[in-house]
């Protein structure tokens, strides 16, 4: 059910609604992950920056904001007693459907009716819902936004109700960090995504490369990509999502981190876009685009088709997430190819990084199904669900207990080992202004990347402009 919450108009609601809607009909994009997310992976992308900073053509509103694919039938319910749950599109839909379907089968008297919200509209819809009082009973939230909503007092504090849950002792550290505010807990992991480098071994062989030696530096990625692109036939060496802020923090952000850079300002007074790695990655990406190592179509990539690119068999390498293992295998049924997974490298050989993303399950203030929502949260953390739902679907468990990864499903899929390595070099940013700095559809992160990718502007000025905008945002 949805309930009506009467709250004062908190500043964060205004900020988030304006930020999410500032680009109007032309906004687009998913997260990171995340993860997009991003995903995904987490988040926003944009149409091209406007006149003063135009970098790419904006997709049409219809293309930018397609109607999300509905939840599987088993994850929906018309029962009058059903809990209403929101989750963003562009995330790990397959995993979330599996989780809700399993819950509904096990709990027929308190089912969940799962609805997907267009990824670019999710932050604004949550903010508007809290402001108007029209909130769902529980929701999935891109983990990177949690601190903003926690700070605004818009999520239910679950600390006392969950204090006796032993599973919290080894829950994903990145998720727990952003779910915690002032030493109080506001959510648990819904799913975890990590970014890594996927590479097509068949294309490596055709290009005369060793399929068992993935690149260990940005220079090697460029060298390998040149050879793969030279194969022709619509094949390109790499993929950079040109119109997706969340995809870029999930996959290009780690290239900067691995090169020693700092990207976002965690708080007012912090310096963003610091380190030679920012300019080095910007220049590397500009050169990759200029060399035609990235398909032209990637310039308009809002994130809507990001996770589908590697499975086409036409991309030599790309940064993406663990979710792509299952998706790529499903896509390649009529064009099978061998692929591998390595880590996302930096400028120096052997230096790597990853974005640890995903979603949290949280309860908005005003929910009248808090106890049932808590039961769903605890259900997800149980050993059985961690193995028989997450691992079986070749997703990462959301807890770090080693016994959870020692299972028959991972043993049957050796690529999960490559994904697991990313956890050791992963990072989850924490900022109260992450949306505005990084994932805002019209924000400075994507604008500076688009200018680097598609224009010839002086990179020092591009970075300085992005730095100034991010610093100003962090102090609002």
Coordinates of C-alpha atoms in Angstrom, one line a residue:
X1 CA 0.0 0.0 0.0
X2 CA 1.0 3.6 -0.4
X3 CA 0.6 6.0 2.5
X4 CA 0.5 9.8 2.8
X5 CA 3.2 11.4 4.8
X6 CA 2.9 15.1 5.7
X7 CA 6.4 16.5 6.0
X8 CA 7.8 20.0 5.7
X9 CA 9.4 20.8 2.3
X10 CA 12.9 19.8 3.1
X11 CA 15.7 21.5 1.2
X12 CA 17.0 18.2 -0.2
X13 CA 13.6 17.5 -1.9
X14 CA 13.9 20.7 -3.8
X15 CA 17.5 20.2 -4.7
X16 CA 17.0 16.6 -5.9
X17 CA 13.8 17.4 -7.9
X18 CA 15.5 20.4 -9.6
X19 CA 18.7 18.5 -10.3
X20 CA 16.9 15.4 -11.7
X21 CA 14.5 17.5 -13.9
X22 CA 16.8 20.3 -14.9
X23 CA 17.4 18.9 -18.4
X24 CA 13.7 18.5 -19.1
X25 CA 12.5 16.0 -21.6
X26 CA 16.0 15.4 -23.0
X27 CA 17.4 13.7 -19.9
X28 CA 18.3 10.1 -20.1
X29 CA 20.3 7.4 -18.5
X30 CA 20.8 4.8 -15.9
X31 CA 23.2 4.2 -13.2
X32 CA 26.2 2.5 -12.9
X33 CA 25.6 -0.4 -12.5
X34 CA 26.2 -0.4 -11.8
X35 CA 25.8 0.2 -11.5
X36 CA 25.6 0.5 -12.6
X37 CA 23.7 2.4 -11.1
X38 CA 25.2 1.9 -12.1
X39 CA 24.6 1.3 -13.2
X40 CA 25.2 0.7 -13.8
X41 CA 25.4 1.4 -11.9
X42 CA 24.1 3.9 -10.8
X43 CA 22.3 7.1 -12.0
X44 CA 22.0 9.8 -14.6
X45 CA 23.2 10.7 -18.0
X46 CA 22.3 13.6 -20.0
X47 CA 21.6 15.0 -23.3
X48 CA 24.4 17.1 -24.5
X49 CA 25.3 20.1 -22.4
X50 CA 23.6 23.2 -23.7
X51 CA 24.9 25.7 -26.1
X52 CA 27.9 26.9 -24.1
X53 CA 29.1 23.3 -23.5
X54 CA 27.5 21.2 -26.1
X55 CA 29.2 17.9 -26.5
X56 CA 26.7 15.4 -28.0
X57 CA 23.4 15.3 -29.6
X58 CA 20.5 14.8 -27.3
X59 CA 18.3 11.8 -27.9
X60 CA 14.6 12.3 -28.2
X61 CA 12.5 12.2 -25.1
X62 CA 10.9 9.0 -26.2
X63 CA 14.3 7.3 -26.8
X64 CA 15.7 8.8 -23.6
X65 CA 13.0 7.7 -21.3
X66 CA 11.5 4.4 -22.6
X67 CA 8.8 2.7 -20.5
X68 CA 10.6 0.3 -18.2
X69 CA 10.0 -3.4 -18.7
X70 CA 7.6 -4.6 -16.0
X71 CA 8.5 -6.9 -13.3
X72 CA 8.0 -10.6 -13.9
X73 CA 4.5 -11.8 -13.2
X74 CA 5.6 -13.6 -10.0
X75 CA 7.1 -10.3 -8.7
X76 CA 3.7 -8.5 -9.1
X77 CA 0.6 -8.9 -7.0
X78 CA -2.9 -7.4 -7.0
X79 CA -3.5 -8.7 -3.5
X80 CA -5.1 -6.0 -1.3
X81 CA -2.5 -6.8 1.3
X82 CA 0.5 -6.5 -1.1
X83 CA 3.4 -4.3 -0.1
X84 CA 4.3 -1.8 -2.8
X85 CA 7.9 -1.7 -3.8
X86 CA 9.7 0.7 -6.2
X87 CA 13.0 -0.1 -7.9
X88 CA 14.8 1.8 -10.6
X89 CA 15.1 0.5 -14.2
X90 CA 18.5 0.2 -15.7
X91 CA 19.8 -1.6 -12.6
X92 CA 20.0 -5.4 -12.0
X93 CA 16.4 -6.1 -12.9
X94 CA 16.9 -9.9 -13.3
X95 CA 18.2 -10.2 -9.8
X96 CA 15.6 -8.1 -8.2
X97 CA 12.8 -10.0 -10.0
X98 CA 14.3 -13.3 -8.7
X99 CA 14.4 -12.0 -5.1
X100 CA 10.8 -10.7 -5.1
X101 CA 9.5 -13.8 -6.8
X102 CA 11.2 -16.0 -4.2
X103 CA 9.8 -13.9 -1.4
X104 CA 6.3 -14.0 -2.8
X105 CA 6.4 -17.7 -3.2
X106 CA 7.5 -18.1 0.4
X107 CA 5.2 -15.4 1.8
X108 CA 1.8 -15.6 0.1
X109 CA 0.0 -13.7 2.8
X110 CA 2.3 -10.6 2.5
X111 CA 3.4 -10.5 -1.1
X112 CA 5.3 -7.6 -2.8
X113 CA 4.1 -5.8 -5.9
X114 CA 7.2 -4.6 -7.6
X115 CA 7.2 -1.6 -9.9
X116 CA 10.1 -0.3 -11.9
X117 CA 10.6 3.5 -12.3
X118 CA 12.5 5.0 -15.2
X119 CA 16.0 5.4 -13.9
X120 CA 16.3 9.1 -14.9
X121 CA 13.1 9.8 -13.0
X122 CA 13.7 7.7 -9.8
X123 CA 15.4 10.3 -7.6
X124 CA 12.8 13.0 -8.5
X125 CA 9.9 10.6 -8.0
X126 CA 11.2 9.5 -4.5
X127 CA 11.7 13.2 -3.6
X128 CA 8.3 14.2 -4.9
X129 CA 6.7 11.1 -3.1
X130 CA 8.2 12.1 0.2
X131 CA 7.1 15.7 -0.2
X132 CA 3.6 14.7 -1.2
X133 CA 3.3 11.8 1.2
X134 CA 2.7 9.3 -1.6
X135 CA 5.3 6.7 -0.7
X136 CA 5.7 3.0 -1.4
X137 CA 6.1 0.6 1.5
X138 CA 9.7 -0.2 0.7
X139 CA 12.1 0.5 -2.2
X140 CA 15.3 -0.2 -3.8
X141 CA 17.7 2.7 -4.0
X142 CA 20.9 3.2 -5.8
X143 CA 23.3 3.0 -2.8
X144 CA 25.2 6.2 -3.8
X145 CA 22.1 8.4 -3.1
X146 CA 21.4 6.9 0.4
X147 CA 23.4 9.5 2.4
X148 CA 21.4 12.4 1.0
X149 CA 18.1 10.8 2.0
X150 CA 19.4 9.7 5.3
X151 CA 20.7 13.2 6.1
X152 CA 17.2 14.6 5.2
X153 CA 15.5 12.2 7.6
X154 CA 13.5 10.6 4.8
X155 CA 14.3 7.0 5.5
X156 CA 13.3 4.8 8.5
X157 CA 16.1 4.1 11.0
X158 CA 16.3 0.2 11.3
X159 CA 19.2 0.1 13.8
X160 CA 17.2 -1.1 16.8
X161 CA 15.1 -3.6 14.9
X162 CA 18.1 -5.2 13.2
X163 CA 20.6 -5.1 16.1
X164 CA 20.3 -8.9 16.6
X165 CA 20.8 -9.9 13.0
X166 CA 24.1 -11.8 12.9
X167 CA 24.3 -11.4 9.1
X168 CA 25.1 -7.7 9.5
X169 CA 28.5 -8.6 10.9
X170 CA 29.7 -9.5 7.4
X171 CA 27.5 -7.5 5.1
X172 CA 29.1 -5.7 2.1
X173 CA 31.3 -3.0 3.6
X174 CA 30.5 -0.5 0.8
X175 CA 26.8 -0.9 1.2
X176 CA 27.0 -0.7 4.9
X177 CA 29.0 2.5 4.8
X178 CA 26.5 4.4 2.7
X179 CA 23.6 2.9 4.6
X180 CA 24.9 4.3 7.8
X181 CA 24.5 7.9 8.9
X182 CA 25.5 9.2 12.4
X183 CA 26.1 5.6 13.4
X184 CA 22.5 4.6 12.6
X185 CA 21.6 2.0 10.0
X186 CA 19.0 2.8 7.3
X187 CA 19.1 -0.1 4.9
X188 CA 20.7 -3.4 3.7
X189 CA 22.0 -4.5 0.4
X190 CA 19.6 -5.4 -2.3
X191 CA 22.3 -6.5 -4.7
X192 CA 26.0 -5.8 -5.3
X193 CA 27.7 -4.8 -8.6
X194 CA 31.4 -4.4 -9.3
X195 CA 33.0 -3.0 -12.4
X196 CA 35.6 -4.9 -14.3
X197 CA 37.2 -5.2 -17.7
X198 CA 35.4 -7.7 -20.0
X199 CA 37.3 -8.8 -23.1
X200 CA 36.4 -10.9 -26.2
X201 CA 39.0 -13.7 -26.4
X202 CA 37.9 -14.6 -29.9
X203 CA 38.5 -11.1 -31.2
X204 CA 41.9 -11.1 -29.3
X205 CA 42.9 -14.2 -31.3
X206 CA 41.7 -12.8 -34.6
X207 CA 43.8 -9.6 -33.9
X208 CA 46.9 -11.6 -33.1
X209 CA 46.7 -11.0 -29.4
X210 CA 47.2 -13.5 -26.6
X211 CA 43.6 -14.3 -25.3
X212 CA 45.1 -15.2 -21.9
X213 CA 46.8 -11.8 -21.4
X214 CA 44.4 -9.0 -20.9
X215 CA 45.7 -5.4 -20.8
X216 CA 47.4 -4.2 -17.7
X217 CA 47.5 -0.5 -18.4
X218 CA 45.6 2.2 -20.4
X219 CA 48.4 2.1 -23.0
X220 CA 47.9 -1.6 -23.5
X221 CA 44.2 -1.1 -23.9
X222 CA 44.9 1.5 -26.6
X223 CA 47.4 -0.8 -28.4
X224 CA 45.0 -3.8 -28.2
X225 CA 42.1 -1.7 -29.3
X226 CA 43.9 -0.5 -32.4
X227 CA 44.5 -4.0 -33.5
X228 CA 41.0 -5.2 -32.8
X229 CA 39.4 -2.2 -34.6
X230 CA 41.6 -2.9 -37.6
X231 CA 39.6 -6.2 -38.1
X232 CA 36.8 -4.2 -39.6
X233 CA 33.3 -5.5 -40.1
X234 CA 31.7 -3.3 -37.5
X235 CA 34.1 -4.4 -34.8
X236 CA 35.6 -1.9 -32.5
X237 CA 38.3 -2.2 -29.8
X238 CA 36.5 -0.5 -26.9
X239 CA 33.2 1.0 -25.7
X240 CA 32.8 4.3 -23.9
X241 CA 29.2 5.3 -23.0
X242 CA 29.0 8.9 -24.2
X243 CA 25.8 10.1 -22.7
X244 CA 25.6 8.3 -19.4
X245 CA 27.0 9.8 -16.2
X246 CA 26.4 6.7 -14.1
X247 CA 27.9 4.3 -16.6
X248 CA 31.0 6.5 -16.7
X249 CA 31.6 6.8 -13.0
X250 CA 31.1 3.0 -12.9
X251 CA 33.6 2.2 -15.6
X252 CA 35.7 5.3 -16.4
X253 CA 35.9 6.4 -12.7
X254 CA 38.0 3.4 -11.8
X255 CA 40.5 4.1 -14.6
X256 CA 41.1 7.5 -12.9
X257 CA 41.2 6.0 -9.4
X258 CA 43.7 3.4 -10.7
X259 CA 45.8 6.3 -12.0
X260 CA 45.9 8.0 -8.6
X261 CA 43.1 10.5 -9.1
X262 CA 40.3 11.7 -6.8
X263 CA 37.1 12.5 -8.5
X264 CA 34.3 13.8 -6.3
X265 CA 34.4 16.2 -3.3
X266 CA 33.2 14.3 -0.3
X267 CA 32.3 17.5 1.6
X268 CA 32.7 21.2 1.3
X269 CA 36.3 22.2 1.2
X270 CA 37.5 19.0 -0.5
X271 CA 39.2 19.3 -3.8
X272 CA 37.6 17.3 -6.7
X273 CA 39.2 16.1 -9.9
X274 CA 42.7 16.0 -8.3
X275 CA 45.7 14.2 -9.7
X276 CA 47.4 13.7 -13.1
X277 CA 45.2 10.7 -13.6
X278 CA 42.2 12.9 -14.5
X279 CA 43.9 14.5 -17.5
X280 CA 45.6 11.3 -18.5
X281 CA 42.3 9.4 -18.7
X282 CA 40.6 12.3 -20.4
X283 CA 43.3 12.4 -23.0
X284 CA 43.3 8.6 -23.4
X285 CA 39.6 8.6 -24.0
X286 CA 39.8 11.4 -26.5
X287 CA 42.5 9.5 -28.4
X288 CA 40.4 6.3 -28.3
X289 CA 37.4 8.1 -29.8
X290 CA 39.5 9.9 -32.4
X291 CA 41.1 6.6 -33.5
X292 CA 37.6 5.1 -34.1
X293 CA 38.2 2.5 -31.4
X294 CA 34.8 3.4 -30.0
X295 CA 31.7 2.9 -32.1
X296 CA 30.0 6.2 -33.2
X297 CA 26.7 5.0 -31.7
X298 CA 28.3 5.0 -28.2
X299 CA 28.1 8.8 -28.3
X300 CA 24.3 8.7 -27.7
X301 CA 24.5 5.8 -25.2
X302 CA 22.2 6.9 -22.3
X303 CA 22.7 3.6 -20.5
X304 CA 19.5 2.1 -21.8
X305 CA 21.5 -0.3 -24.0
X306 CA 24.9 -0.2 -22.2
X307 CA 24.7 -3.7 -20.7
X308 CA 23.8 -5.2 -24.1
X309 CA 26.9 -4.0 -26.0
X310 CA 29.4 -6.6 -25.0
X311 CA 27.1 -9.5 -25.8
X312 CA 26.9 -8.4 -29.5
X313 CA 30.4 -9.9 -30.0
X314 CA 31.5 -6.7 -31.8
X315 CA 33.2 -5.0 -28.9
X316 CA 36.8 -6.1 -28.1
X317 CA 36.9 -4.7 -24.5
X318 CA 34.7 -2.7 -22.2
X319 CA 34.3 -1.8 -18.6
X320 CA 31.0 -3.2 -17.4
X321 CA 29.7 -5.1 -14.4
X322 CA 29.4 -8.6 -13.1
X323 CA 25.7 -8.7 -14.3
X324 CA 27.1 -8.9 -17.8
X325 CA 28.2 -12.5 -17.4
X326 CA 24.7 -13.9 -17.5
X327 CA 23.4 -11.3 -20.0
X328 CA 26.3 -11.8 -22.5
X329 CA 25.9 -15.6 -22.3
X330 CA 22.2 -15.2 -23.0
X331 CA 22.8 -12.8 -25.9
X332 CA 25.5 -15.0 -27.6
X333 CA 23.3 -18.1 -28.1
X334 CA 23.2 -17.4 -31.9
X335 CA 26.8 -16.1 -32.1
X336 CA 28.9 -17.8 -29.3
X337 CA 32.3 -16.4 -28.4
X338 CA 34.8 -16.9 -25.6
X339 CA 35.4 -14.0 -23.2
X340 CA 37.4 -13.2 -20.1
X341 CA 37.3 -10.8 -17.2
X342 CA 40.1 -8.8 -15.8
X343 CA 40.5 -5.6 -13.7
X344 CA 40.2 -2.0 -14.9
X345 CA 43.7 -0.6 -15.1
X346 CA 45.3 2.8 -14.8
X347 CA 48.2 4.6 -16.5
X348 CA 50.8 2.4 -14.7
X349 CA 50.8 -1.3 -15.4
X350 CA 49.5 -3.4 -12.6
X351 CA 47.5 -0.6 -10.9
X352 CA 43.7 -1.4 -10.8
X353 CA 40.4 -0.2 -9.4
X354 CA 36.7 -1.0 -9.4
X355 CA 33.5 0.7 -8.5
X356 CA 31.5 -1.3 -5.9
X357 CA 27.9 -0.3 -6.5
X358 CA 24.4 -1.8 -6.5
X359 CA 21.3 -1.0 -4.6
X360 CA 20.0 -0.9 -1.0
X361 CA 16.6 -1.9 0.3
X362 CA 15.3 1.0 2.3
X363 CA 12.0 2.0 3.9
X364 CA 10.7 5.5 3.3
X365 CA 9.3 7.5 6.1
X366 CA 5.5 7.1 6.2
X367 CA 5.5 3.4 5.3
X368 CA 2.9 1.5 7.4
X369 CA 4.5 -1.9 6.5
X370 CA 7.8 -1.4 8.4
X371 CA 7.8 -4.8 10.1
X372 CA 7.0 -6.7 6.9
X373 CA 9.7 -4.7 5.0
X374 CA 12.2 -5.5 7.7
X375 CA 11.3 -9.2 7.3
X376 CA 12.1 -8.9 3.6
X377 CA 15.4 -7.3 4.4
X378 CA 16.4 -10.0 6.8
X379 CA 15.2 -12.7 4.3
X380 CA 17.7 -11.4 1.7
X381 CA 20.6 -11.7 4.1
X382 CA 20.0 -15.3 5.0
X383 CA 22.6 -17.9 4.0
X384 CA 20.2 -19.8 1.9
X385 CA 19.1 -16.8 -0.2
X386 CA 22.7 -15.7 -0.6
X387 CA 23.6 -19.0 -2.3
X388 CA 20.4 -20.2 -3.8
X389 CA 19.2 -16.9 -5.2
X390 CA 22.3 -14.6 -5.6
X391 CA 25.0 -17.2 -6.4
X392 CA 22.7 -19.4 -8.5
X393 CA 21.9 -16.4 -10.7
X394 CA 25.7 -15.7 -10.9
X395 CA 25.4 -12.5 -8.9
X396 CA 27.7 -11.6 -6.0
X397 CA 26.5 -12.3 -2.5
X398 CA 25.9 -9.2 -0.5
X399 CA 27.9 -10.6 2.5
X400 CA 31.6 -11.3 2.7
X401 CA 31.5 -14.7 4.5
X402 CA 33.9 -16.9 2.4
X403 CA 31.5 -19.9 2.7
X404 CA 29.0 -18.1 0.5
X405 CA 31.3 -18.0 -2.5
X406 CA 32.3 -21.6 -2.0
X407 CA 29.3 -23.0 -3.9
X408 CA 28.5 -25.2 -6.9
X409 CA 27.3 -22.3 -9.0
X410 CA 30.6 -20.4 -8.9
X411 CA 32.6 -23.5 -9.4
X412 CA 30.7 -24.1 -12.6
X413 CA 31.4 -20.5 -13.8
X414 CA 35.1 -19.7 -13.5
X415 CA 34.6 -16.1 -14.7
X416 CA 33.1 -15.3 -11.2
X417 CA 36.7 -15.5 -9.9
X418 CA 37.7 -12.6 -12.1
X419 CA 34.7 -10.6 -10.8
X420 CA 35.6 -11.5 -7.2
X421 CA 39.0 -10.0 -7.6
X422 CA 37.4 -6.6 -8.2
X423 CA 36.2 -6.5 -4.6
X424 CA 39.8 -6.2 -3.4
X425 CA 40.4 -3.0 -5.3
X426 CA 36.9 -1.6 -5.1
X427 CA 35.7 1.7 -3.9
X428 CA 32.2 3.1 -3.0
X429 CA 32.2 6.9 -2.9
X430 CA 30.4 8.7 0.0
X431 CA 29.1 12.2 -0.6
X432 CA 26.0 14.1 0.4
X433 CA 26.1 15.7 -3.1
X434 CA 27.0 12.7 -5.2
X435 CA 23.9 13.1 -7.4
X436 CA 24.5 16.8 -8.2
X437 CA 28.3 16.4 -8.7
X438 CA 28.4 13.1 -10.6
X439 CA 25.0 11.6 -11.6
X440 CA 23.0 14.7 -12.3
X441 CA 21.8 14.5 -16.0
X442 CA 23.3 18.0 -16.5
X443 CA 26.1 17.7 -14.0
X444 CA 29.8 18.6 -14.3
X445 CA 31.1 15.1 -14.3
X446 CA 29.4 14.1 -17.6
X447 CA 30.0 17.5 -19.1
X448 CA 33.7 17.4 -18.6
X449 CA 33.9 13.8 -20.0
X450 CA 31.9 14.7 -23.1
X451 CA 34.1 17.7 -23.8
X452 CA 37.1 15.4 -23.4
X453 CA 35.6 12.6 -25.6
X454 CA 34.1 14.7 -28.5
X455 CA 35.7 18.1 -28.6
X456 CA 39.2 19.6 -28.8
X457 CA 38.9 22.0 -25.9
X458 CA 42.0 22.5 -23.8
X459 CA 41.8 19.7 -21.2
X460 CA 43.3 21.8 -18.4
X461 CA 40.4 24.3 -18.8
X462 CA 37.9 21.4 -19.1
X463 CA 39.1 20.0 -15.8
X464 CA 39.3 23.4 -14.1
X465 CA 35.7 24.2 -15.1
X466 CA 34.5 20.8 -13.8
X467 CA 36.5 21.2 -10.6
X468 CA 35.0 24.6 -9.9
X469 CA 31.4 23.4 -10.5
X470 CA 31.9 20.3 -8.3
X471 CA 33.4 22.4 -5.5
X472 CA 30.5 24.9 -5.6
X473 CA 28.0 22.0 -5.5
X474 CA 29.7 20.4 -2.5
X475 CA 29.3 23.6 -0.5
X476 CA 25.6 24.2 -1.2

